[in-house]
mmCIF file of C-alpha atoms in Angstrom:
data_model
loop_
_atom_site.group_PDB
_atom_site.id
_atom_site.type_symbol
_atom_site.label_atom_id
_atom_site.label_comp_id
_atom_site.label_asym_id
_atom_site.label_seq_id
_atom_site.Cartn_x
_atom_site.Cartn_y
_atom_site.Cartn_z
ATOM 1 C CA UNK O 110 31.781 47.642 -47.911
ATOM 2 C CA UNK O 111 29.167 44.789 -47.495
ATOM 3 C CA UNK O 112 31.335 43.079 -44.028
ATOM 4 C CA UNK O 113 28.594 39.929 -43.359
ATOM 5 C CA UNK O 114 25.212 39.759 -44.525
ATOM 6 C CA UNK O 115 22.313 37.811 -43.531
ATOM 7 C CA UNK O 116 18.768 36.972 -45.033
ATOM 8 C CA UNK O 117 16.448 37.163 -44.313
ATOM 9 C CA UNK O 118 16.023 40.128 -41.318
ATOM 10 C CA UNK O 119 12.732 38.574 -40.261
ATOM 11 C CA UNK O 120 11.038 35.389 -40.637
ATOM 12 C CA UNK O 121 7.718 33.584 -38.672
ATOM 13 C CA UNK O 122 7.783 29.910 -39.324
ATOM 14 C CA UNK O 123 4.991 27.471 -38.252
ATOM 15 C CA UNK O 124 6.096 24.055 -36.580
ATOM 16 C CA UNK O 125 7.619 21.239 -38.629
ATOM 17 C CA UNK O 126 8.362 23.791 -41.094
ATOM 18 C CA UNK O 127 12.323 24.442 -42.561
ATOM 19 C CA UNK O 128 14.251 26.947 -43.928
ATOM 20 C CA UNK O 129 17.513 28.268 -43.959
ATOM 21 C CA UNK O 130 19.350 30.697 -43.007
ATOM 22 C CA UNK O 131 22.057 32.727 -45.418
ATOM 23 C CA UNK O 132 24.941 34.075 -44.315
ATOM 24 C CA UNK O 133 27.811 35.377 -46.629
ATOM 25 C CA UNK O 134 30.770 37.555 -46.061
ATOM 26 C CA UNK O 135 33.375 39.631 -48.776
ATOM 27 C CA UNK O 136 36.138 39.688 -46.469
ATOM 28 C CA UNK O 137 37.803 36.704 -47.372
ATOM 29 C CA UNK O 138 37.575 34.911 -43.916
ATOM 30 C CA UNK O 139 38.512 31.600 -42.838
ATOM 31 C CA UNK O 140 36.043 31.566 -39.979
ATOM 32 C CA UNK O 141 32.474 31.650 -40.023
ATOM 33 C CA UNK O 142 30.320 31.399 -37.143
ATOM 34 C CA UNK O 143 26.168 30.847 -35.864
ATOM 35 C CA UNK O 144 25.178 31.985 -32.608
ATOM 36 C CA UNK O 145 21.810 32.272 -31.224
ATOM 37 C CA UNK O 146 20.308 35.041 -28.584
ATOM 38 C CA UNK O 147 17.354 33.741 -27.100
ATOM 39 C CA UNK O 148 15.765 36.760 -24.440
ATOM 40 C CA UNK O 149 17.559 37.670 -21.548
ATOM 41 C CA UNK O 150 20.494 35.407 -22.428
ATOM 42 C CA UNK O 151 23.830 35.298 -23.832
ATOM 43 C CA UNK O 152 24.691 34.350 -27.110
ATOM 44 C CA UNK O 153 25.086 30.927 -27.788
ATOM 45 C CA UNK O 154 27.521 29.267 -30.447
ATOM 46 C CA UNK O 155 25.519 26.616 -32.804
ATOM 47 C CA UNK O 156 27.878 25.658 -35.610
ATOM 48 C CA UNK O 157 31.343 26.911 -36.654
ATOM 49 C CA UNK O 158 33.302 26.659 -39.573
ATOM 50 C CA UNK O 159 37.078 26.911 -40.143
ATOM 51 C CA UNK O 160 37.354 26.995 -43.740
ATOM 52 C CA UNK O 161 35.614 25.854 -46.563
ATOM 53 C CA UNK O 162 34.444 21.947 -46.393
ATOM 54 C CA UNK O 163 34.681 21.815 -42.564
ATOM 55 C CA UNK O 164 32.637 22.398 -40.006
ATOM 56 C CA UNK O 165 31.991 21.758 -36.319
ATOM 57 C CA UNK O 166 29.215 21.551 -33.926
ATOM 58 C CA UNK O 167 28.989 24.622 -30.965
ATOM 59 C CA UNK O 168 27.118 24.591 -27.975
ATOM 60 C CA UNK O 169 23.902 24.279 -28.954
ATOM 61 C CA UNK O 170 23.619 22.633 -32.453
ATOM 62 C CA UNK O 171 20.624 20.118 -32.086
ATOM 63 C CA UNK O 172 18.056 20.828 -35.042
ATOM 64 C CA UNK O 173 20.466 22.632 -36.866
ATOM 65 C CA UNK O 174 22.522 21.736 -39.852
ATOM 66 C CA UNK O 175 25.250 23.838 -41.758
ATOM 67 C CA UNK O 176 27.050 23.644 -44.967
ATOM 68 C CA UNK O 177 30.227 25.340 -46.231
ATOM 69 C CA UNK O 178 30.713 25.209 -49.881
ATOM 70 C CA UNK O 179 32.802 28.331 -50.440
ATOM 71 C CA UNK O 180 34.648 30.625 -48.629
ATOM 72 C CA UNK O 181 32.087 33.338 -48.623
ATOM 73 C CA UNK O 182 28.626 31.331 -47.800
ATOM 74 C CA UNK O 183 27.570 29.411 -44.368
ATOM 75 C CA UNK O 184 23.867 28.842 -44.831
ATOM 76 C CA UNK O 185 22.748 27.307 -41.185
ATOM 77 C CA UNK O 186 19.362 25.087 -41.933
ATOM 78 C CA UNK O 187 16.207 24.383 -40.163
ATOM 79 C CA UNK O 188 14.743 21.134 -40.420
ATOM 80 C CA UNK O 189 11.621 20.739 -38.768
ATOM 81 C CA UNK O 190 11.456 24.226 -36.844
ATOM 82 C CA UNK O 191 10.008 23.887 -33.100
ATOM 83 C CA UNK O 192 9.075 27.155 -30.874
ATOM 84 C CA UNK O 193 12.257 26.643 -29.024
ATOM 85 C CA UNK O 194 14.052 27.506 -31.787
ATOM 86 C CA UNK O 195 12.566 31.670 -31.342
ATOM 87 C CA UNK O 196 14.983 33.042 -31.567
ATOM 88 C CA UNK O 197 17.819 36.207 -32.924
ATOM 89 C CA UNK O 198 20.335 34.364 -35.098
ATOM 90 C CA UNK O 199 23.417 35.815 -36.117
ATOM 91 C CA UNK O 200 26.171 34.988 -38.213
ATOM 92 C CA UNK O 201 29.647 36.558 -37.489
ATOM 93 C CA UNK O 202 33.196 35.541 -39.625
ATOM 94 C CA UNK O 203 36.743 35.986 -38.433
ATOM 95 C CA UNK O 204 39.781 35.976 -40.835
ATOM 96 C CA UNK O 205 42.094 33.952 -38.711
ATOM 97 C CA UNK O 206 41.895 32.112 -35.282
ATOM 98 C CA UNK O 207 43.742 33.515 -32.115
ATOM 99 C CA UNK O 208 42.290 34.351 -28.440
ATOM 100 C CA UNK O 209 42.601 38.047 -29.551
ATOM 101 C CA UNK O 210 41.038 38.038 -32.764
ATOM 102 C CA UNK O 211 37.811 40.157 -33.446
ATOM 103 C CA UNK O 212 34.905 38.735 -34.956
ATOM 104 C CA UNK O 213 32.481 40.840 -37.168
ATOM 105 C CA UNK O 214 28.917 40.007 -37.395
ATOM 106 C CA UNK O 215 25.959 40.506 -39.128
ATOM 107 C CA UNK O 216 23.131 42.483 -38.423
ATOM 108 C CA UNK O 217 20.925 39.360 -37.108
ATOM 109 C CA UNK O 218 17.662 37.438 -38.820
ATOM 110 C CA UNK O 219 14.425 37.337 -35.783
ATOM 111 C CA UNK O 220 12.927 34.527 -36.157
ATOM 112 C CA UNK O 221 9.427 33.209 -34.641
ATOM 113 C CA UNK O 222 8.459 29.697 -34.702
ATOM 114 C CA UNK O 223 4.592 29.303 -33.299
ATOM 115 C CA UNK D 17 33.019 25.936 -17.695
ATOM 116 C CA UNK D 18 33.209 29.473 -18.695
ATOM 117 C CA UNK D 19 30.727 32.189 -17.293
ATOM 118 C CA UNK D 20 30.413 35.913 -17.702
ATOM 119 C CA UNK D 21 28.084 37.706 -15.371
ATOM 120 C CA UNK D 22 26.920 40.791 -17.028
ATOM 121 C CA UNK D 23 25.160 43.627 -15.206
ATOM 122 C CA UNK D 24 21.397 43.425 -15.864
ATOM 123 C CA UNK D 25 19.766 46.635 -17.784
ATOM 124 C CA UNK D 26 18.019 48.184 -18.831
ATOM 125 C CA UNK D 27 20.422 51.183 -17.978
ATOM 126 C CA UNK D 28 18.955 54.516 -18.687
ATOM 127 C CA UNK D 29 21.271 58.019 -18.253
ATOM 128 C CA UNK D 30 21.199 61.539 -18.875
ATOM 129 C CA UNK D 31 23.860 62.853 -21.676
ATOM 130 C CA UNK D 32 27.352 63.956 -20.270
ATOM 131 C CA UNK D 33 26.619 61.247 -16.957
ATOM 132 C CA UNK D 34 29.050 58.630 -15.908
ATOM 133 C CA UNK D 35 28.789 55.751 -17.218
ATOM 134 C CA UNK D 36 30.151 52.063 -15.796
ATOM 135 C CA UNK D 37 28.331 48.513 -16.502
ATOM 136 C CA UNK D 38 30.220 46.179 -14.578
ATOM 137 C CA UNK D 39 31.131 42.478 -15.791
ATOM 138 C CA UNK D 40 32.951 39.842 -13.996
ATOM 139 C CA UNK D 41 33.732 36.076 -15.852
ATOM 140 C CA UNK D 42 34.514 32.514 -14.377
ATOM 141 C CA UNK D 43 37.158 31.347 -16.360
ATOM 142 C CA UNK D 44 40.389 28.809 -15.656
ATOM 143 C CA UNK D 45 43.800 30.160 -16.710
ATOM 144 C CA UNK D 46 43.999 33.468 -18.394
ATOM 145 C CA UNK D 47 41.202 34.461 -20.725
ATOM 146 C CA UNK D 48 40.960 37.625 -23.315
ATOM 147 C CA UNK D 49 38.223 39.540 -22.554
ATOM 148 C CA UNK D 50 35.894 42.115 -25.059
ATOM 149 C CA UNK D 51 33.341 44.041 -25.023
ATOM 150 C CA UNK D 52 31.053 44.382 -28.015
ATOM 151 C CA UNK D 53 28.343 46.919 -28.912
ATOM 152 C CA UNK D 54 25.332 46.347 -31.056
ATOM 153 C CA UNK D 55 23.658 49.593 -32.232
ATOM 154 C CA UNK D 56 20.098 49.571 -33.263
ATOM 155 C CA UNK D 57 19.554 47.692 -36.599
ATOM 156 C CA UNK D 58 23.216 45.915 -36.419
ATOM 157 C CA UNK D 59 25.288 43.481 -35.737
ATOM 158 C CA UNK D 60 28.148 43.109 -33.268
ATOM 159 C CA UNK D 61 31.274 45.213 -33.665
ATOM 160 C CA UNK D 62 34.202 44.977 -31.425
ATOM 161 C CA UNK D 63 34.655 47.761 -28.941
ATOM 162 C CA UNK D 64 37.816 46.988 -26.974
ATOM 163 C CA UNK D 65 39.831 43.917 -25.733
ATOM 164 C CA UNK D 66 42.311 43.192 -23.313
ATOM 165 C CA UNK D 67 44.113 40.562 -23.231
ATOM 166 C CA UNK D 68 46.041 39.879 -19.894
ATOM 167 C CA UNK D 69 45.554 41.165 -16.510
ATOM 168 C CA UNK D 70 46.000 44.753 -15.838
ATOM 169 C CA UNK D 71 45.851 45.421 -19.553
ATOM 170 C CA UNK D 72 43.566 48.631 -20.369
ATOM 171 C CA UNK D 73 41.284 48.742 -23.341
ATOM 172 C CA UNK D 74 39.974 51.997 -24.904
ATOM 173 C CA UNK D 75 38.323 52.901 -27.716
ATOM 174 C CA UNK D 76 35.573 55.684 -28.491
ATOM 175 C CA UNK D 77 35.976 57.234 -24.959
ATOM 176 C CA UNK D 78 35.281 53.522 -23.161
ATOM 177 C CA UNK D 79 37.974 52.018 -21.072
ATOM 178 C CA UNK D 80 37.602 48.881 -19.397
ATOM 179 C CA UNK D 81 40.609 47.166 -17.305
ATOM 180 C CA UNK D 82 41.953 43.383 -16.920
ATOM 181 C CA UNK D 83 41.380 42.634 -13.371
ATOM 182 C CA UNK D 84 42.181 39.120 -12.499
ATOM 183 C CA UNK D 85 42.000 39.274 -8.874
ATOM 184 C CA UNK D 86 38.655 40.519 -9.214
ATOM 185 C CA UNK D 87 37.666 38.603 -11.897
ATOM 186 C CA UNK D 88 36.210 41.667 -13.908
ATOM 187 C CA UNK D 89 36.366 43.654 -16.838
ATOM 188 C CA UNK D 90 34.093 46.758 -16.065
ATOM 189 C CA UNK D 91 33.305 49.409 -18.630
ATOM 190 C CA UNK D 92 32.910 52.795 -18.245
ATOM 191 C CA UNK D 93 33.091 56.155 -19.884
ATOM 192 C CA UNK D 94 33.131 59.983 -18.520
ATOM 193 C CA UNK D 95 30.551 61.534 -20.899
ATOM 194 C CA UNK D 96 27.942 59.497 -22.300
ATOM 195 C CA UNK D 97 26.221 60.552 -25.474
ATOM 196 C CA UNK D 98 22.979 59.905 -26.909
ATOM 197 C CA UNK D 99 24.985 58.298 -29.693
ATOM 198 C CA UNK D 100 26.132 55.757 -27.198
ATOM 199 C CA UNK D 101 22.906 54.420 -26.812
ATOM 200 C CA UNK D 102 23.031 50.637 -27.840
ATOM 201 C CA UNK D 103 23.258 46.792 -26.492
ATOM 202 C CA UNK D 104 26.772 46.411 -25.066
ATOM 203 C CA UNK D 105 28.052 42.933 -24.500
ATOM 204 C CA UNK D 106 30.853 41.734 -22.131
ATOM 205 C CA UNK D 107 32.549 38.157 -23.591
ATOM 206 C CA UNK D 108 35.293 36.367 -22.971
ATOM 207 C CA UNK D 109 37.748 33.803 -24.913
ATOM 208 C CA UNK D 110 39.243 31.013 -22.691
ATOM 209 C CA UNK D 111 42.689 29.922 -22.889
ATOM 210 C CA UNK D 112 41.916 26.341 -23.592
ATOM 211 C CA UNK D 113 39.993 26.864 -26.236
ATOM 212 C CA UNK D 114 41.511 26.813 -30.164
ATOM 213 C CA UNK D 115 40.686 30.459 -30.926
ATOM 214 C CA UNK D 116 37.611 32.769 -30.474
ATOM 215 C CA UNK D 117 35.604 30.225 -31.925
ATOM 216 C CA UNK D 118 33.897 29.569 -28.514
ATOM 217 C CA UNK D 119 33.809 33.294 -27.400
ATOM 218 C CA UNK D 120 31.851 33.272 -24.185
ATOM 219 C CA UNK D 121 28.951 36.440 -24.247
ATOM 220 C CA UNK D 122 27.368 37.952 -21.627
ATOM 221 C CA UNK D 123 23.453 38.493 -21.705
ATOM 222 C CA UNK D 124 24.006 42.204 -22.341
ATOM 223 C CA UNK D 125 22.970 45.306 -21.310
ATOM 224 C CA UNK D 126 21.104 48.594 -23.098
ATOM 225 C CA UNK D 127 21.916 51.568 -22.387
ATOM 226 C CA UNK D 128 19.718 54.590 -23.362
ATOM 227 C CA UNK D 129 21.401 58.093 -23.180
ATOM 228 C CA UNK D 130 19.014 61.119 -23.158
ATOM 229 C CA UNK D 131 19.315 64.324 -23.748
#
């Protein structure tokens, strides 16, 4: 039972470069999410998405972009990485929306920008 | 806006201790409230939830109460095990907002249980 799963785990990027993120999930959810955990903080929500073709910006999505193509996949992209972008990323889905529903996440990618 | 104040770790106790990390949230109106645990080398996964005041959540052996006059949603647990060592994050999801798509985290705190 696969749940969410991101790519890569780990990642050091030098400034200016890009990449992206991927995210995908088997459970058939609506909702797809990208927070960040930068050290000592809480996580913060960059992007959101509530179904395939739509998404919305978060708290904190400056440098990021996202795409949702299909149910399953919410890639979240780097353009020109900067070292305030360090940071744990992780992607979490939901299956519907309500103040009581659970998310489930995946494991996290660590990424390093110097 | 929405705040939750999360006590600061690291937290380190003996197996079979007492166990409470306390958590208290700014919010307008009447939130849900969770706490979620991260174990080494995974993601998030839902521990408990409440969602109105004086509402008890329990799961695993954790219990952590709705208190709206105090503004807190404290975990504990009577027995610790090494097992329960992990990240464990208080959040909250406001009222105003259109689902949990805005849950509000903590900063989280680890907990190290030793034998």
């Amino acid at each position: 039972n696969a749940g969410v799963t991101q790519t890569p785990k780990f990642r050091i990027l030098k400034i200016g470069q890009s990449m992206t993120l991927q995210c995908t999930q088997d459970m058939n959810h609506n909702y797809m999410y990208w927070y960040r955990q930068d050290p000592g903080m809480g996580l913060k929500l960059i992007y959101y998405s509530v179904g395939a073709g739509i998404t919305d910006k978060g708290e904190v999505p400056n440098g990021y972009n996202v795409s949702r193509s299909t149910t399953e996949d919410f890639p979240l992209r780097l353009e020109l990485a900067a070292p305030s972008q360090t940071s744990v990323y992780f992607c979490a889905s939901s299956y519907v929306t309500a103040l009581n529903e659970k998310l489930f996440f995946g494991s996290g990618t660590q990424l390093s920008v110097l | 806006g929405d705040s939750v104040t999360q006590m600061e770790g690291p937290v380190t106790l003996s197996e079979e201790a007492f166990l409470t990390i306390n958590c208290t949230y700014t919010a307008t109106g009447y939130p849900s409230l969770f706490w979620y645990v991260q174990y080494p080398g995974e993601g998030l996964q839902l521990l408990l939830k409440a969602t109105k005041a004086d509402d008890k959540g329990s799961n695993k052996g954790f219990e952590a109460t709705y208190r709206k006059e105090t503004t807190s949603f404290h975990l504990e647990k009577g027995s610790v095990q090494v097992s329960d060592s992990a990240v464990y994050f208080c959040a909250l999801s406001g009222e105003s907002n259109f689902g949990n798509e805005k849950l509000t985290f903590g900063t989280g705190t680890r907990l190290t249980i030793i034998p």
